[in-house]
mmCIF file of C-alpha atoms and ligand atoms in Angstrom:
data_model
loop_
_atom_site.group_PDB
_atom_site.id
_atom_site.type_symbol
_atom_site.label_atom_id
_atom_site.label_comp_id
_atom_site.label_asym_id
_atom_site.label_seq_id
_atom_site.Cartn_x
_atom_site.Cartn_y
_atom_site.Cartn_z
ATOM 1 C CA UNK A 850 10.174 -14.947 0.699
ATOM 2 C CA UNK A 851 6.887 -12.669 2.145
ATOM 3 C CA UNK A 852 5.337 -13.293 4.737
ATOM 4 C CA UNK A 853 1.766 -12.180 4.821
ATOM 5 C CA UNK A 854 1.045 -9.855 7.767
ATOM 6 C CA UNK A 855 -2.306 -10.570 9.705
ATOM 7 C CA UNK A 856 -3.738 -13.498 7.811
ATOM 8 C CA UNK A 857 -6.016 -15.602 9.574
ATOM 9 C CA UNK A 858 -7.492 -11.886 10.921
ATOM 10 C CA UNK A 859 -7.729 -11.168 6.975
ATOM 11 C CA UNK A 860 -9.555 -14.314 5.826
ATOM 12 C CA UNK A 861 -11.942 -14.340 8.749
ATOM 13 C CA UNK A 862 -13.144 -10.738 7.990
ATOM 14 C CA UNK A 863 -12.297 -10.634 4.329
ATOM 15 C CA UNK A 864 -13.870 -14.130 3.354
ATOM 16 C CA UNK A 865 -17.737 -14.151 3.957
ATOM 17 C CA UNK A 866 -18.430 -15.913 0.275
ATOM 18 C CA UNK A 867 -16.844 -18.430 -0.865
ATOM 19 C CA UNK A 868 -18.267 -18.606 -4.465
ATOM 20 C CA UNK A 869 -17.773 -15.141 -4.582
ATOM 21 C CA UNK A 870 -15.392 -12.842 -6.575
ATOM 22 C CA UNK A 871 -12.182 -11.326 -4.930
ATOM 23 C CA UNK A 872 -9.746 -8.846 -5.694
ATOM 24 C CA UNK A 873 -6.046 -9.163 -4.307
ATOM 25 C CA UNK A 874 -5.294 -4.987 -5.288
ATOM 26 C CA UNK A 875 -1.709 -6.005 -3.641
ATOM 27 C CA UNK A 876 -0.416 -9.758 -5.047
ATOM 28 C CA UNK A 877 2.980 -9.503 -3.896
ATOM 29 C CA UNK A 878 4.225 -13.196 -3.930
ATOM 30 C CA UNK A 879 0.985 -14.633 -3.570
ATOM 31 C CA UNK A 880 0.962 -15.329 0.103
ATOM 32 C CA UNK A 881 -2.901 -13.461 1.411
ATOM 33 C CA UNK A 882 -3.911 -15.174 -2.422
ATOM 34 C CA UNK A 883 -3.352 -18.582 -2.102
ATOM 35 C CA UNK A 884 -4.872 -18.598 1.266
ATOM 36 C CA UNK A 885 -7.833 -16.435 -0.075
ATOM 37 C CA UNK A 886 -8.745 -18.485 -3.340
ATOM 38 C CA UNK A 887 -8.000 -22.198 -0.722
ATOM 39 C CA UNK A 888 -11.182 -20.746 1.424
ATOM 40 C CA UNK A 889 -13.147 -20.535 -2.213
ATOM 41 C CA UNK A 890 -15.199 -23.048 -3.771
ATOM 42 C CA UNK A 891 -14.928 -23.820 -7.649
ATOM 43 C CA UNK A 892 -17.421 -21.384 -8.683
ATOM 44 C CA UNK A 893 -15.176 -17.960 -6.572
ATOM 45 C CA UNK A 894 -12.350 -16.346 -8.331
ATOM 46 C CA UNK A 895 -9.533 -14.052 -6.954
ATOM 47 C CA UNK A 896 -8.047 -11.379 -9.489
ATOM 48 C CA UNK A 897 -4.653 -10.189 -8.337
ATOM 49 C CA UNK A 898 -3.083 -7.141 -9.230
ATOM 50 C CA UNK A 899 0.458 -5.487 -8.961
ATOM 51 C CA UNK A 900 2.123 -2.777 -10.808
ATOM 52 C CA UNK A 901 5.195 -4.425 -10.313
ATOM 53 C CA UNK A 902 5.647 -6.959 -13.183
ATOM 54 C CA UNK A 903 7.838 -9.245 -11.402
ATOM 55 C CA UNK A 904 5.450 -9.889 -8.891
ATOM 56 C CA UNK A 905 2.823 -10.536 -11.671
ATOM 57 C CA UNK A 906 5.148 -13.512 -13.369
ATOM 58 C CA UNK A 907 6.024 -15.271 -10.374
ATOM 59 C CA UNK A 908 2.371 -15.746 -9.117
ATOM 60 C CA UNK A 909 1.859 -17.299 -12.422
ATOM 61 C CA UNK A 910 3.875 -19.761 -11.376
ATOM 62 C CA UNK A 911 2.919 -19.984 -7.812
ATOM 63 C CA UNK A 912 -1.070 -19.501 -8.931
ATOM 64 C CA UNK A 913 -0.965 -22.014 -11.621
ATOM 65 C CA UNK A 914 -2.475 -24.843 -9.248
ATOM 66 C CA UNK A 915 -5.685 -23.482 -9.132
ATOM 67 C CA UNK A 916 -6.164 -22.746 -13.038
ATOM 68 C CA UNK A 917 -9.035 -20.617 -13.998
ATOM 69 C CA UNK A 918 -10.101 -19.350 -10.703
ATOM 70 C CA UNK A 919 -6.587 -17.241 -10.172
ATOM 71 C CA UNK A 920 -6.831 -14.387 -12.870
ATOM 72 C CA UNK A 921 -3.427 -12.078 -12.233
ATOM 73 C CA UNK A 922 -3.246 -8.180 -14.165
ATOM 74 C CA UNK A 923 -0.441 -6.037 -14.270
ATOM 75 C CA UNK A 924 -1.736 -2.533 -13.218
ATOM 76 C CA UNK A 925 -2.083 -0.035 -10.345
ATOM 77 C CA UNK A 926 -5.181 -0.893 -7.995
ATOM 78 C CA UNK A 927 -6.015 2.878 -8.153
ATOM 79 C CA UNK A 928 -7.528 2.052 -12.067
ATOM 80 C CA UNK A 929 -9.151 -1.605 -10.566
ATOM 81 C CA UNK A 930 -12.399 -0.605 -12.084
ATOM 82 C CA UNK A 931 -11.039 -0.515 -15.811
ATOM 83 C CA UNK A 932 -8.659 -3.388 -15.556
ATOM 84 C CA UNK A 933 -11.647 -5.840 -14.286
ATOM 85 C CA UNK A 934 -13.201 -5.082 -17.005
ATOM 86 C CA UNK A 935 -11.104 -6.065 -19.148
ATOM 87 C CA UNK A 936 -12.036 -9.870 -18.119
ATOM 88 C CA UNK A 937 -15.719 -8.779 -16.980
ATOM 89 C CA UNK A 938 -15.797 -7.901 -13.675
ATOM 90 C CA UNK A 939 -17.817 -4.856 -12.379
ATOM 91 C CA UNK A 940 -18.380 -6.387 -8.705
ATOM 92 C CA UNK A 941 -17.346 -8.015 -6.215
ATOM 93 C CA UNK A 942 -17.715 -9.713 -2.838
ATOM 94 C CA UNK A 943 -14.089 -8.646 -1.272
ATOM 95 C CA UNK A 944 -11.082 -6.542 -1.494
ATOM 96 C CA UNK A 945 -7.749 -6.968 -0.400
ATOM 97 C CA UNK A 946 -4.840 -4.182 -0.365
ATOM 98 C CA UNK A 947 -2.182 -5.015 1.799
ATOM 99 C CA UNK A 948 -0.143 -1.699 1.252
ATOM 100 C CA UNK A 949 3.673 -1.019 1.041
ATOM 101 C CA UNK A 950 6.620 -2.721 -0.406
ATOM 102 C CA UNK A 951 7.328 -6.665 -0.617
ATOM 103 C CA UNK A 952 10.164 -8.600 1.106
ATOM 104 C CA UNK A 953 11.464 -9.395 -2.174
ATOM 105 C CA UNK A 954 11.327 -5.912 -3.918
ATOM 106 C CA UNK A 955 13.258 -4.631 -1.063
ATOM 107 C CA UNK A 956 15.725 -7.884 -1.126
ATOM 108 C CA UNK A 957 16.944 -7.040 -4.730
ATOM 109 C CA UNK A 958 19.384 -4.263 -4.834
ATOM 110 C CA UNK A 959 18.493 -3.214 -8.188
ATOM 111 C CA UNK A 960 15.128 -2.557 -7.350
ATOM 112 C CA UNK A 961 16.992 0.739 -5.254
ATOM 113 C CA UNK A 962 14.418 0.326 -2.241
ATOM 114 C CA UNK A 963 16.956 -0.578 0.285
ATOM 115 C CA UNK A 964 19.489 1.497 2.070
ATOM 116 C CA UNK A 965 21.441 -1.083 3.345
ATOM 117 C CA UNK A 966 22.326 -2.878 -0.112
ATOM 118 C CA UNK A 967 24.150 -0.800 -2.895
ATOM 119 C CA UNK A 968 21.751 -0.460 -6.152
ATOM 120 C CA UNK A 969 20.951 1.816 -8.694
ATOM 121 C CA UNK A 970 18.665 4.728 -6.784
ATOM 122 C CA UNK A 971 15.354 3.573 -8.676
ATOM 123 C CA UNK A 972 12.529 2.805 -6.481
ATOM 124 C CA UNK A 973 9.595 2.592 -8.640
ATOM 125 C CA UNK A 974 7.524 -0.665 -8.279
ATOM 126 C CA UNK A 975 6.611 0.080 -11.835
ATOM 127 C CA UNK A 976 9.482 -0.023 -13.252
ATOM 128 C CA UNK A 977 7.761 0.707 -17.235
ATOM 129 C CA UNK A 978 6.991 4.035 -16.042
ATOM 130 C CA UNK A 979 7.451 7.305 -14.454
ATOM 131 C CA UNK A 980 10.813 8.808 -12.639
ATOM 132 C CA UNK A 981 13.213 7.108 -10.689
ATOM 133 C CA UNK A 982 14.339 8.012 -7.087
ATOM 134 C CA UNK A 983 17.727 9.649 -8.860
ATOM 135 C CA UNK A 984 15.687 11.872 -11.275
ATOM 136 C CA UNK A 985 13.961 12.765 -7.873
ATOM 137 C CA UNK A 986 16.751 14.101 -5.839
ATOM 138 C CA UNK A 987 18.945 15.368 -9.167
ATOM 139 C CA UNK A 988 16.146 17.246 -10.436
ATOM 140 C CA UNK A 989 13.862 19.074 -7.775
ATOM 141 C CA UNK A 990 13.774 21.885 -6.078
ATOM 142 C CA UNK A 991 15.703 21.733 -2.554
ATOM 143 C CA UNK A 992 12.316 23.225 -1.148
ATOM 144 C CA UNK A 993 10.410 20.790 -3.081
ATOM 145 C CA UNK A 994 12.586 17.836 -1.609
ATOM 146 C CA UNK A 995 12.532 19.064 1.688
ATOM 147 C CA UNK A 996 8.573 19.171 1.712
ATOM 148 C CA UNK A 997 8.143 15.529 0.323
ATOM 149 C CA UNK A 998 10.698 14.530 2.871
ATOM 150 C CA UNK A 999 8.729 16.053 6.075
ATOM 151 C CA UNK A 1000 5.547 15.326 4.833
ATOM 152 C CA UNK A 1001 5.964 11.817 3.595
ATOM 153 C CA UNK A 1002 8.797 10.608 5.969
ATOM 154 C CA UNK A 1003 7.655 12.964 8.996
ATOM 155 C CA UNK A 1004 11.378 13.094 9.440
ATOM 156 C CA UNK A 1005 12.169 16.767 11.591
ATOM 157 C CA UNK A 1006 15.692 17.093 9.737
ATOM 158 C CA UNK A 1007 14.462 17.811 6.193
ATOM 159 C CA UNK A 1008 15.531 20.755 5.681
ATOM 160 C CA UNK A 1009 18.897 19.727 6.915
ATOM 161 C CA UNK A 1010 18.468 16.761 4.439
ATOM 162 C CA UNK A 1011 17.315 18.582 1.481
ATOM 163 C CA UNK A 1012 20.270 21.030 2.071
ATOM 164 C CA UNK A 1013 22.809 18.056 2.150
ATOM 165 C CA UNK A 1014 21.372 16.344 -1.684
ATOM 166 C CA UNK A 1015 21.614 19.627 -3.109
ATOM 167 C CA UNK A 1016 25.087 20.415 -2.259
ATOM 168 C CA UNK A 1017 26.242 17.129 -2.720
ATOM 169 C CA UNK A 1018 24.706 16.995 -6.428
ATOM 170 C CA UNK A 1019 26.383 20.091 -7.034
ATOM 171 C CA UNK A 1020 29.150 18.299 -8.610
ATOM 172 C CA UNK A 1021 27.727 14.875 -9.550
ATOM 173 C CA UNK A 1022 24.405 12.940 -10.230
ATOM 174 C CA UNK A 1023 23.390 10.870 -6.953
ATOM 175 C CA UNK A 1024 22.570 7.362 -8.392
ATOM 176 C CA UNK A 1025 23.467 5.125 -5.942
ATOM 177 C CA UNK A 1026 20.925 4.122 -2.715
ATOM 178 C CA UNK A 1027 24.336 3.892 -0.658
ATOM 179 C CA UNK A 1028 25.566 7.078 -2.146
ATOM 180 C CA UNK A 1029 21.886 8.901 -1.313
ATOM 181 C CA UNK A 1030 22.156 6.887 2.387
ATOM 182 C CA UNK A 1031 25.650 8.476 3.524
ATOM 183 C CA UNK A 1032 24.883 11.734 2.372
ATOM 184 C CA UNK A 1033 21.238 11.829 4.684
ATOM 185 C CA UNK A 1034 23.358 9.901 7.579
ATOM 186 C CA UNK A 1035 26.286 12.673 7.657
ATOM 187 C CA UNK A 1036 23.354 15.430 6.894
ATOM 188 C CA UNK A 1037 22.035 13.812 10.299
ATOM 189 C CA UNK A 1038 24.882 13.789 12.342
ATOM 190 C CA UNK A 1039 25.344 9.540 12.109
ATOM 191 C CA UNK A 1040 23.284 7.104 13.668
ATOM 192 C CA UNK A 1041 21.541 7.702 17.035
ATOM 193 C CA UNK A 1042 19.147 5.009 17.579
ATOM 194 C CA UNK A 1043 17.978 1.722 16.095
ATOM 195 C CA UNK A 1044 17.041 2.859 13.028
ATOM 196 C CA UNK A 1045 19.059 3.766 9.963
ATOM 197 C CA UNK A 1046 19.197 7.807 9.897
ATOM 198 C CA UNK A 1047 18.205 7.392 6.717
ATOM 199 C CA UNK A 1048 14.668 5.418 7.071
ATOM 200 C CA UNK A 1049 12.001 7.694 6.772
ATOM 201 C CA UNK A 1050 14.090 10.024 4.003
ATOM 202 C CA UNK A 1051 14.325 6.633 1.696
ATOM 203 C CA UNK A 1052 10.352 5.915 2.581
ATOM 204 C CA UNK A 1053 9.496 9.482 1.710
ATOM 205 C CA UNK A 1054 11.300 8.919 -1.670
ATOM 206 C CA UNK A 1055 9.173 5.776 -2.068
ATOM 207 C CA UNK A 1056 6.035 7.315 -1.435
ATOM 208 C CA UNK A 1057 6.412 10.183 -4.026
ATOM 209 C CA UNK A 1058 8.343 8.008 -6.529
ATOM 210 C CA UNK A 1059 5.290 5.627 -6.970
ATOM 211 C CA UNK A 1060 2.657 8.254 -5.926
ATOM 212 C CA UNK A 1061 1.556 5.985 -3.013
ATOM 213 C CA UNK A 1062 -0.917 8.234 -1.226
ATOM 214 C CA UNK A 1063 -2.534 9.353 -4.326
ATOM 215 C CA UNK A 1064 -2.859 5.687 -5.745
ATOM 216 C CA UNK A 1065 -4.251 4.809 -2.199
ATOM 217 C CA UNK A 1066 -6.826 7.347 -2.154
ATOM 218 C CA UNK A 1067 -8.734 6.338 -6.087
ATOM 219 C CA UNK A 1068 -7.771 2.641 -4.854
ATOM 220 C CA UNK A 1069 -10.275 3.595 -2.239
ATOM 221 C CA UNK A 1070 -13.042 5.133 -4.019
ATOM 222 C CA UNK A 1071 -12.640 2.441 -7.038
ATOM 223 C CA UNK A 1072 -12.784 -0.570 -4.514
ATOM 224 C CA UNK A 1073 -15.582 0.507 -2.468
ATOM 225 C CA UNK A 1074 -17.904 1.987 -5.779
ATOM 226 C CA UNK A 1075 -17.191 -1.807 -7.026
ATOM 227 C CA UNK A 1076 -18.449 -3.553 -3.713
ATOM 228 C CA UNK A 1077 -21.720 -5.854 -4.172
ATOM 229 C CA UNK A 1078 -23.832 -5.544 -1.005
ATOM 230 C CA UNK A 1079 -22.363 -7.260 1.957
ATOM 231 C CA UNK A 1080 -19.273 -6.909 0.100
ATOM 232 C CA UNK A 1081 -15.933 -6.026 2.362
ATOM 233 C CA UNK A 1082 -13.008 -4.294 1.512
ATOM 234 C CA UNK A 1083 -10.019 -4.927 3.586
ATOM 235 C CA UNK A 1084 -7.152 -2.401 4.330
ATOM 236 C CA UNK A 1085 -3.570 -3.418 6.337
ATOM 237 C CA UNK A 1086 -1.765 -0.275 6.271
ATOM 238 C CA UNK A 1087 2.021 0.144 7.914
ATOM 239 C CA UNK A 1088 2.328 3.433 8.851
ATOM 240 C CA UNK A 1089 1.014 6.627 10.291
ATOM 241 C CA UNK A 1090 0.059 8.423 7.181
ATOM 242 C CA UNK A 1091 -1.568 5.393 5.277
ATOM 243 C CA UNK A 1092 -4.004 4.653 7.874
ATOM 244 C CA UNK A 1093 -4.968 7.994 8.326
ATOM 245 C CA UNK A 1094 -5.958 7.768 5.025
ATOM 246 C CA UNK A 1095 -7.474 4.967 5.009
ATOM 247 C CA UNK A 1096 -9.860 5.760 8.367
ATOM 248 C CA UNK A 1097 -10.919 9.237 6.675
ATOM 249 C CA UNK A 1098 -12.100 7.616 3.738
ATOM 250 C CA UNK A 1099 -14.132 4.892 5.423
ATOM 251 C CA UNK A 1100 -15.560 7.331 7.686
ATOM 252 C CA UNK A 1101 -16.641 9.632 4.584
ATOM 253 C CA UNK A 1102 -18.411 6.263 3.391
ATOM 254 C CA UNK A 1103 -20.066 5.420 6.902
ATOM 255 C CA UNK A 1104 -23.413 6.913 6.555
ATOM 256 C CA UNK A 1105 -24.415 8.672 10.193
ATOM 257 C CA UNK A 1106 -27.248 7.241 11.775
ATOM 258 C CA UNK A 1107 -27.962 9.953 13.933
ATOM 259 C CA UNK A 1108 -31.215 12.081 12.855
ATOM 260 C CA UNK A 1109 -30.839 15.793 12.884
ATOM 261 C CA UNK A 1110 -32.638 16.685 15.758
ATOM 262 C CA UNK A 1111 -30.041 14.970 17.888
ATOM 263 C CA UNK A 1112 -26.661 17.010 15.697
ATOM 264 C CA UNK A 1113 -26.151 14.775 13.364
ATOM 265 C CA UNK A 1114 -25.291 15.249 9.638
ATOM 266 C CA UNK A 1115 -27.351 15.194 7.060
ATOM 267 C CA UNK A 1116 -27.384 11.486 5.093
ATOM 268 C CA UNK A 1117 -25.772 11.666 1.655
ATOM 269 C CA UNK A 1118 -27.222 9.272 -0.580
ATOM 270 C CA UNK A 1119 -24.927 9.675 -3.095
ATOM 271 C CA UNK A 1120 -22.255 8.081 -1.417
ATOM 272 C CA UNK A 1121 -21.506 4.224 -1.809
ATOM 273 C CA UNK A 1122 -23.219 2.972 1.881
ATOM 274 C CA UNK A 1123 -20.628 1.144 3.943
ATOM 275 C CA UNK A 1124 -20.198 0.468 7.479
ATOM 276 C CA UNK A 1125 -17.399 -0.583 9.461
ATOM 277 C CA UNK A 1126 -16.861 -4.254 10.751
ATOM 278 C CA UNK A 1127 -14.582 -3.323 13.175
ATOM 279 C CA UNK A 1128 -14.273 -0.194 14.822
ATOM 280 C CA UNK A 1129 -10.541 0.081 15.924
ATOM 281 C CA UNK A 1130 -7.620 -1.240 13.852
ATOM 282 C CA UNK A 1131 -6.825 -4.837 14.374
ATOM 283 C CA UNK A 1132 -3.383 -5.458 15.420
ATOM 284 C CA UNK A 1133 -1.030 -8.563 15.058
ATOM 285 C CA UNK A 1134 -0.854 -10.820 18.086
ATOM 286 C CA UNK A 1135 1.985 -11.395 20.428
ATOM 287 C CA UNK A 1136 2.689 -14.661 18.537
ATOM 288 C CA UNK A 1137 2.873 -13.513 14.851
ATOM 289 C CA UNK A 1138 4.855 -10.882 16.070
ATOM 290 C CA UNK A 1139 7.481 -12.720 17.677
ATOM 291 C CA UNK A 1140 8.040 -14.494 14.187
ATOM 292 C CA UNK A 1141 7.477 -11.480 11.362
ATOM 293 C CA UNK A 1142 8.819 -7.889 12.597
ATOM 294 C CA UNK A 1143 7.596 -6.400 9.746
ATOM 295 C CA UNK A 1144 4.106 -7.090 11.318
ATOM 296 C CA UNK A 1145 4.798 -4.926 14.020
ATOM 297 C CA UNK A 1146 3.325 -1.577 12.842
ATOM 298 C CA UNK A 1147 0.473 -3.471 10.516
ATOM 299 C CA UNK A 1148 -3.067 -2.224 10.914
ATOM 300 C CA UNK A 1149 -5.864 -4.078 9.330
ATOM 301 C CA UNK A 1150 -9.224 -1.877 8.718
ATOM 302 C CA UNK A 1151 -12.451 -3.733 7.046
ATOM 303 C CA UNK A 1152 -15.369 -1.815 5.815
ATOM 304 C CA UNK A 1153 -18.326 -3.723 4.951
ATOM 305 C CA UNK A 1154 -21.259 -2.419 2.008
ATOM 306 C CA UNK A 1155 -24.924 -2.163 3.312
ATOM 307 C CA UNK A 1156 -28.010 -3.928 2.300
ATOM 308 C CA UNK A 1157 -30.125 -1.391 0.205
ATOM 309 C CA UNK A 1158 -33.131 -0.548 3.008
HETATM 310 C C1 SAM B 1547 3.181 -5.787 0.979
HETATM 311 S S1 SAM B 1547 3.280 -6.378 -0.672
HETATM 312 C C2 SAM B 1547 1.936 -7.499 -0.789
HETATM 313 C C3 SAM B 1547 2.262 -8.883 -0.336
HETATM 314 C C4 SAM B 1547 1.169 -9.900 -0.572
HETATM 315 N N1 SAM B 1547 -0.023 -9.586 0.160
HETATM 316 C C5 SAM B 1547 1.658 -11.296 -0.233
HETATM 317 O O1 SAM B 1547 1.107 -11.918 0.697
HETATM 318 O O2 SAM B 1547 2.586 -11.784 -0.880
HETATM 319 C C6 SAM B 1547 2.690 -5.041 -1.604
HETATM 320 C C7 SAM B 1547 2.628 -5.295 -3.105
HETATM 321 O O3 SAM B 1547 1.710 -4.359 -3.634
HETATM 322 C C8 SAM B 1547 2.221 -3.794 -4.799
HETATM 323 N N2 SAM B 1547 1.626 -2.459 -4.898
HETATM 324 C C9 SAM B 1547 1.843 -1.403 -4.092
HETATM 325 N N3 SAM B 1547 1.085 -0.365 -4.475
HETATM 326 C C10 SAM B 1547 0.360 -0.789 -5.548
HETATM 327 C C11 SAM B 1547 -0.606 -0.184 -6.379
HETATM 328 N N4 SAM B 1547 -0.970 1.091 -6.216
HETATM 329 N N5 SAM B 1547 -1.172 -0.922 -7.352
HETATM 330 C C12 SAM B 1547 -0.811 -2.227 -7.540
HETATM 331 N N6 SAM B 1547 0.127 -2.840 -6.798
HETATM 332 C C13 SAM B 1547 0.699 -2.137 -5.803
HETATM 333 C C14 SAM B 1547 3.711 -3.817 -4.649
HETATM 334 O O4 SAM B 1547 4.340 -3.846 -5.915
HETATM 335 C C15 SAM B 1547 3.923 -5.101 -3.850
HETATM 336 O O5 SAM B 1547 4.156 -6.189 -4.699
#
């Protein structure tokens, strides 16, 4: 079960056509894409992808009711332009990510996500490609683990961390997410407040396994170069790093209105023309967050393209 995070904020800003084509960059289970394609007419379509294939075969099944107008591709969001495409899409009147992990990806132990559940140490939401979480911390560099570790978990004990994995795969491949969890905890000195000591080491792992900031960024440019005018692309980030990224691009895309003679920049007209819908983050309310935790860090950002002048 996933519970989608800021919904009805989603749909209101997201949804301005409803014969219009959508893009779901983030399917997950379905949830933000049943509610999208219920709030489109029989002409608008919704095409959902996820590089995780699991997620791709269950929305299948939870997508069938609405046939034809439900199109789901297996693929990063970052290549969005090539894999429309493919069924002959080059733009469209919304985008969706909704960044991060699923409920059920971090559920299965085998996916190696979770620190609290004993799995093989994988962590890749693709799970056809690329290197797992073990190949991570068995093969690089402790100065190369320690970087990824403060720059992706902004966790102040890397070095510390990185130290720890190395010694400890001294004698033995780490392969096991509770194996990997116990070494960062003891590395840490045990647990010291609500959080797991090991949180932001296992979400640093995440990030570099699947190359989430990097994906994030040509998700970015790909989504808004594919917007029709009036076309919005909505962002709901959950933490620090991925909304920073998220509000630098959008503000590179935000043509300044203010002429020269007053200090303003020069207008690049190069640039796909977008402006924001709303200017600060919207958060969840008081009542969705006293039934989904997970939305408590959720940021939702929504960029709108221009009219040509
Ligand atoms: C937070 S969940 C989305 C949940 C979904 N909105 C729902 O309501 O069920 C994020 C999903 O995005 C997928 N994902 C993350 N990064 C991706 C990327 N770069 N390209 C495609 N899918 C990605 C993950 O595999 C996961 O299934």
């Amino acid at each position: 079960m996933h519970v989608p995070v800021l919904l009805n904020e989603m749909l209101n800003l997201l949804v301005t056509n409803p014969a219009g084509i959508y893009i779901d960059g983030t399917l997950g289970r379905g949830g933000h894409a049943t509610e999208i394609l219920k709030m489109l007419s029989p002409e608008g379509r919704l095409i959902g992808l996820d590089r995780d294939i699991e997620a791709i075969r269950q929305t299948e099944e939870t997508l069938k009711e609405f046939g034809e107008q439900a199109i789901q591709i297996h693929g990063n969001f970052a290549d969005m332009k090539t894999l429309c495409k493919t069924v002959g899409v080059s733009e469209v009147d919304g985008i969706l990510l909704d960044l991060g992990v699923s409920s059920p990806q971090l559920d299965v132990a085998e996916r190696g996500f979770s620190f609290g559940k004993d799995g093989p140490l994988d962590m890749r939401m693709d799970q056809s490609q690329g290197r797992s979480a073990a190949d991570w911390v068995n093969e690089e560099e402790e100065e190369a683990l320690a970087n990824v570790i403060y720059q992706l978990g902004e966790e102040r004990d890397s070095r510390r961390i990185a130290r720890a994995i190395v010694q400890a795969r001294e004698g033995r491949r780490i392969e096991r997410t509770l194996d990997l969890a116990t070494i960062v905890g003891r590395a840490k000195g045990g647990r010291r407040g609500p959080a797991h000591p090991a949180t932001k080491t296992f979400q640093a792992l995440r990030m570099a396994v699947n190359a989430e900031l990097e994906s994030l960024e040509a998700g970015l440019e790909a989504g808004l170069s594919m917007l029709r005018e009036g076309g919005r692309m909505a962002v709901i980030t959950f933490h620090s790093l991925e909304d920073r990224a998220v509000k630098q691009c959008f503000k590179r895309h935000v043509v300044k209105r203010v002429s020269l003679q007053q200090g303003g920049e020069e207008l690049n007209f190069d640039e796909p023309s977008v402006q924001q819908v709303n200017r600060k983050p919207l958060r969840a309310a008081r009542q969705e967050l006293a039934n989904n935790p997970r939305a408590r860090s959720a940021k939702l950002r929504v960029v709108e393209r221009k009219m040509a002048a």
